[in-house]
Tab-separated table of C-alpha atoms in Angstrom:
chain	number	residue	atom	x	y	z
N	1	UNK	CA	2.243	-18.713	-35.136
N	2	UNK	CA	1.506	-19.838	-39.092
N	3	UNK	CA	2.564	-23.353	-39.321
N	4	UNK	CA	4.395	-24.454	-42.260
N	5	UNK	CA	1.249	-26.063	-43.404
N	6	UNK	CA	-0.762	-23.011	-44.129
N	7	UNK	CA	-2.761	-23.200	-40.965
N	8	UNK	CA	-2.734	-20.189	-38.102
N	9	UNK	CA	-2.574	-20.481	-34.660
N	10	UNK	CA	-3.046	-17.916	-32.139
N	11	UNK	CA	-0.933	-17.642	-29.013
N	12	UNK	CA	-2.885	-15.316	-26.905
N	13	UNK	CA	-1.359	-13.833	-23.613
N	14	UNK	CA	-5.287	-13.217	-22.300
N	15	UNK	CA	-7.456	-16.072	-21.717
N	16	UNK	CA	-10.386	-15.834	-23.146
N	17	UNK	CA	-10.348	-13.493	-26.268
N	18	UNK	CA	-11.885	-15.705	-28.558
N	19	UNK	CA	-14.716	-13.313	-28.829
N	20	UNK	CA	-11.922	-11.131	-30.587
N	21	UNK	CA	-10.914	-14.211	-33.288
N	22	UNK	CA	-13.302	-16.765	-32.458
N	23	UNK	CA	-14.896	-15.903	-35.805
N	24	UNK	CA	-11.610	-16.126	-37.864
N	25	UNK	CA	-12.042	-18.701	-40.446
N	26	UNK	CA	-8.132	-17.918	-41.333
N	27	UNK	CA	-7.590	-19.194	-37.415
N	28	UNK	CA	-7.178	-22.485	-37.010
N	29	UNK	CA	-6.655	-22.565	-32.887
N	30	UNK	CA	-5.942	-20.600	-30.168
N	31	UNK	CA	-3.876	-21.135	-26.961
N	32	UNK	CA	-3.379	-19.069	-23.583
N	33	UNK	CA	0.072	-18.782	-24.053
N	34	UNK	CA	2.124	-16.264	-21.573
N	35	UNK	CA	4.207	-13.696	-23.738
N	36	UNK	CA	7.725	-14.936	-24.793
N	37	UNK	CA	10.438	-12.706	-25.250
N	38	UNK	CA	14.715	-13.085	-25.104
N	39	UNK	CA	14.252	-9.708	-23.210
N	40	UNK	CA	12.597	-10.842	-20.395
N	41	UNK	CA	13.822	-14.227	-20.335
N	42	UNK	CA	17.285	-14.651	-21.636
N	43	UNK	CA	18.280	-17.690	-22.671
N	44	UNK	CA	15.610	-19.533	-21.378
N	45	UNK	CA	13.601	-18.872	-24.790
N	46	UNK	CA	14.836	-22.182	-25.934
N	47	UNK	CA	12.865	-23.849	-23.359
N	48	UNK	CA	10.156	-21.862	-23.602
N	49	UNK	CA	10.442	-22.306	-27.428
N	50	UNK	CA	9.804	-25.993	-26.870
N	51	UNK	CA	7.448	-25.616	-24.010
N	52	UNK	CA	5.219	-24.127	-27.575
N	53	UNK	CA	6.211	-26.592	-29.500
N	54	UNK	CA	4.512	-29.234	-27.116
N	55	UNK	CA	1.404	-27.010	-26.548
N	56	UNK	CA	0.802	-26.953	-29.724
N	57	UNK	CA	-0.950	-30.425	-29.978
N	58	UNK	CA	-3.513	-28.873	-27.624
N	59	UNK	CA	-6.996	-28.756	-29.662
N	60	UNK	CA	-5.749	-29.302	-33.606
N	61	UNK	CA	-8.013	-29.361	-35.902
N	62	UNK	CA	-8.841	-32.763	-38.054
N	63	UNK	CA	-7.027	-31.531	-40.545
N	64	UNK	CA	-3.867	-30.007	-39.465
N	65	UNK	CA	-0.279	-31.643	-39.908
N	66	UNK	CA	1.979	-31.605	-37.614
N	67	UNK	CA	5.281	-30.057	-38.456
N	68	UNK	CA	8.236	-28.810	-36.318
N	69	UNK	CA	8.672	-25.482	-38.048
N	70	UNK	CA	6.643	-22.283	-36.827
N	71	UNK	CA	6.410	-18.915	-38.078
N	72	UNK	CA	6.797	-16.296	-35.529
N	73	UNK	CA	4.453	-13.080	-35.935
N	74	UNK	CA	7.525	-10.365	-34.197
N	75	UNK	CA	10.873	-11.889	-33.234
N	76	UNK	CA	13.614	-9.080	-31.535
N	77	UNK	CA	17.101	-9.750	-33.124
N	78	UNK	CA	18.465	-11.403	-29.785
N	79	UNK	CA	14.770	-14.061	-30.155
N	80	UNK	CA	15.911	-14.543	-34.333
N	81	UNK	CA	19.709	-14.708	-32.981
N	82	UNK	CA	18.801	-17.470	-30.399
N	83	UNK	CA	16.774	-19.747	-32.727
N	84	UNK	CA	19.005	-19.599	-35.322
N	85	UNK	CA	21.849	-20.691	-33.229
N	86	UNK	CA	19.777	-23.668	-31.459
N	87	UNK	CA	18.449	-24.360	-35.267
N	88	UNK	CA	14.780	-23.724	-34.174
N	89	UNK	CA	13.124	-23.884	-37.529
N	90	UNK	CA	11.945	-20.350	-37.893
N	91	UNK	CA	9.985	-18.670	-40.762
N	92	UNK	CA	8.706	-15.239	-40.921
N	93	UNK	CA	4.665	-15.696	-40.297
N	94	UNK	CA	3.705	-12.288	-40.495
N	95	UNK	CA	2.208	-12.119	-43.953
N	96	UNK	CA	-0.388	-15.241	-42.344
N	97	UNK	CA	-0.796	-13.060	-39.102
N	98	UNK	CA	-1.375	-9.853	-41.261
N	99	UNK	CA	-3.960	-11.565	-43.767
N	100	UNK	CA	-5.725	-13.202	-40.367
N	101	UNK	CA	-5.428	-9.707	-39.182
N	102	UNK	CA	-7.423	-8.304	-42.177
N	103	UNK	CA	-10.662	-10.474	-41.859
N	104	UNK	CA	-12.813	-8.229	-40.045
N	105	UNK	CA	-16.119	-10.142	-38.881
N	106	UNK	CA	-19.149	-7.824	-37.641
N	107	UNK	CA	-18.240	-8.026	-33.811
N	108	UNK	CA	-14.269	-7.303	-34.353
N	109	UNK	CA	-16.152	-4.167	-36.283
N	110	UNK	CA	-17.996	-2.844	-33.914
N	111	UNK	CA	-15.979	-3.113	-30.844
N	112	UNK	CA	-13.255	-1.307	-33.641
N	113	UNK	CA	-16.147	1.546	-33.578
N	114	UNK	CA	-16.610	1.549	-29.930
N	115	UNK	CA	-12.529	1.525	-28.947
N	116	UNK	CA	-11.892	4.786	-31.989
N	117	UNK	CA	-15.485	6.110	-29.907
N	118	UNK	CA	-13.779	5.736	-26.392
N	119	UNK	CA	-10.326	6.616	-27.656
N	120	UNK	CA	-11.835	10.204	-29.132
N	121	UNK	CA	-13.771	11.351	-25.938
N	122	UNK	CA	-10.906	10.393	-23.615
N	123	UNK	CA	-8.707	12.544	-26.302
N	124	UNK	CA	-11.800	15.805	-26.595
N	125	UNK	CA	-11.622	15.243	-22.426
N	126	UNK	CA	-8.250	15.788	-22.156
N	127	UNK	CA	-7.709	18.444	-24.805
N	128	UNK	CA	-10.498	20.411	-22.649
N	129	UNK	CA	-8.421	19.601	-19.128
N	130	UNK	CA	-5.127	20.917	-20.992
N	131	UNK	CA	-4.307	24.593	-19.028
N	132	UNK	CA	-1.200	26.085	-17.657
N	133	UNK	CA	-1.180	24.330	-13.657
N	134	UNK	CA	-2.226	21.061	-14.600
N	135	UNK	CA	0.041	17.999	-14.463
N	136	UNK	CA	0.310	16.043	-17.356
N	137	UNK	CA	-0.907	13.243	-15.014
N	138	UNK	CA	-3.951	14.815	-14.744
N	139	UNK	CA	-4.348	15.192	-17.986
N	140	UNK	CA	-4.030	11.474	-18.366
N	141	UNK	CA	-6.579	11.003	-16.262
N	142	UNK	CA	-9.204	12.213	-18.285
N	143	UNK	CA	-8.250	9.670	-20.998
N	144	UNK	CA	-7.899	6.936	-18.386
N	145	UNK	CA	-11.160	8.120	-17.027
N	146	UNK	CA	-13.025	7.636	-20.526
N	147	UNK	CA	-11.735	4.091	-21.126
N	148	UNK	CA	-13.259	2.802	-17.936
N	149	UNK	CA	-16.265	4.931	-18.390
N	150	UNK	CA	-16.699	3.075	-22.306
N	151	UNK	CA	-15.294	-0.726	-20.462
N	152	UNK	CA	-12.153	-0.390	-22.334
N	153	UNK	CA	-9.759	-2.820	-21.534
N	154	UNK	CA	-5.853	-0.796	-22.081
N	155	UNK	CA	-4.480	1.885	-23.409
N	156	UNK	CA	-1.035	1.890	-23.446
N	157	UNK	CA	0.694	5.006	-25.161
N	158	UNK	CA	1.196	8.575	-23.935
N	159	UNK	CA	0.876	10.407	-27.060
N	160	UNK	CA	0.713	14.199	-25.243
N	161	UNK	CA	4.202	15.518	-24.307
N	162	UNK	CA	4.947	17.985	-21.885
N	163	UNK	CA	8.078	20.452	-22.899
N	164	UNK	CA	11.063	18.748	-24.934
N	165	UNK	CA	10.394	15.039	-24.150
N	166	UNK	CA	7.716	13.118	-22.371
N	167	UNK	CA	8.102	12.739	-18.708
N	168	UNK	CA	5.999	10.594	-16.492
N	169	UNK	CA	6.915	13.162	-13.389
N	170	UNK	CA	4.448	15.863	-11.938
N	171	UNK	CA	5.520	18.458	-14.737
N	172	UNK	CA	3.056	21.046	-15.595
N	173	UNK	CA	2.888	23.226	-19.041
N	174	UNK	CA	3.619	26.546	-18.418
N	175	UNK	CA	1.506	29.607	-20.060
N	176	UNK	CA	2.189	30.068	-23.842
N	177	UNK	CA	4.484	27.060	-23.555
N	178	UNK	CA	4.175	24.851	-26.076
N	179	UNK	CA	3.215	21.442	-24.963
N	180	UNK	CA	4.780	19.507	-28.092
N	181	UNK	CA	2.974	17.180	-30.708
N	182	UNK	CA	0.289	15.179	-29.751
N	183	UNK	CA	-1.954	12.922	-32.101
N	184	UNK	CA	-5.565	14.333	-33.302
N	185	UNK	CA	-8.629	12.540	-34.203
């Protein structure tokens, strides 16, 4: 969240991620907070927004002035409408968050290099395992195995499509049948 006074506070949903952003001088404070979203929280988003406002009083640098307006990195349409109807002040915080993300320290650059290597290794294993008679889940297991071996945290998206659309079931690619779009590193 970028404050109206130019400071940036990060609300991270996983405790202990300081190694990723602790070195950034563009982040003034880091707080642990659960994800907030209208789709999952419905009308209670206003209560959660109020709780976030109270949470902001935790470790503040002395130079940070307290102001009620908050800037949000991402808002869904539903969140924006609900906050607007409640007259909760909101501003676009994306430029400040983008600026903070653009500053990369040595540890973060090394983490990105390792992540790219782990992903590349996983994709290579997937390509090698892709053949007729193998399920899509079996193919994806190679990516996740590589990620675990590289001590990665999370790979969320499925890039390999089987047939005309992505499926999560045991669909098998047939010999000569195009597997669809996939990303190449």
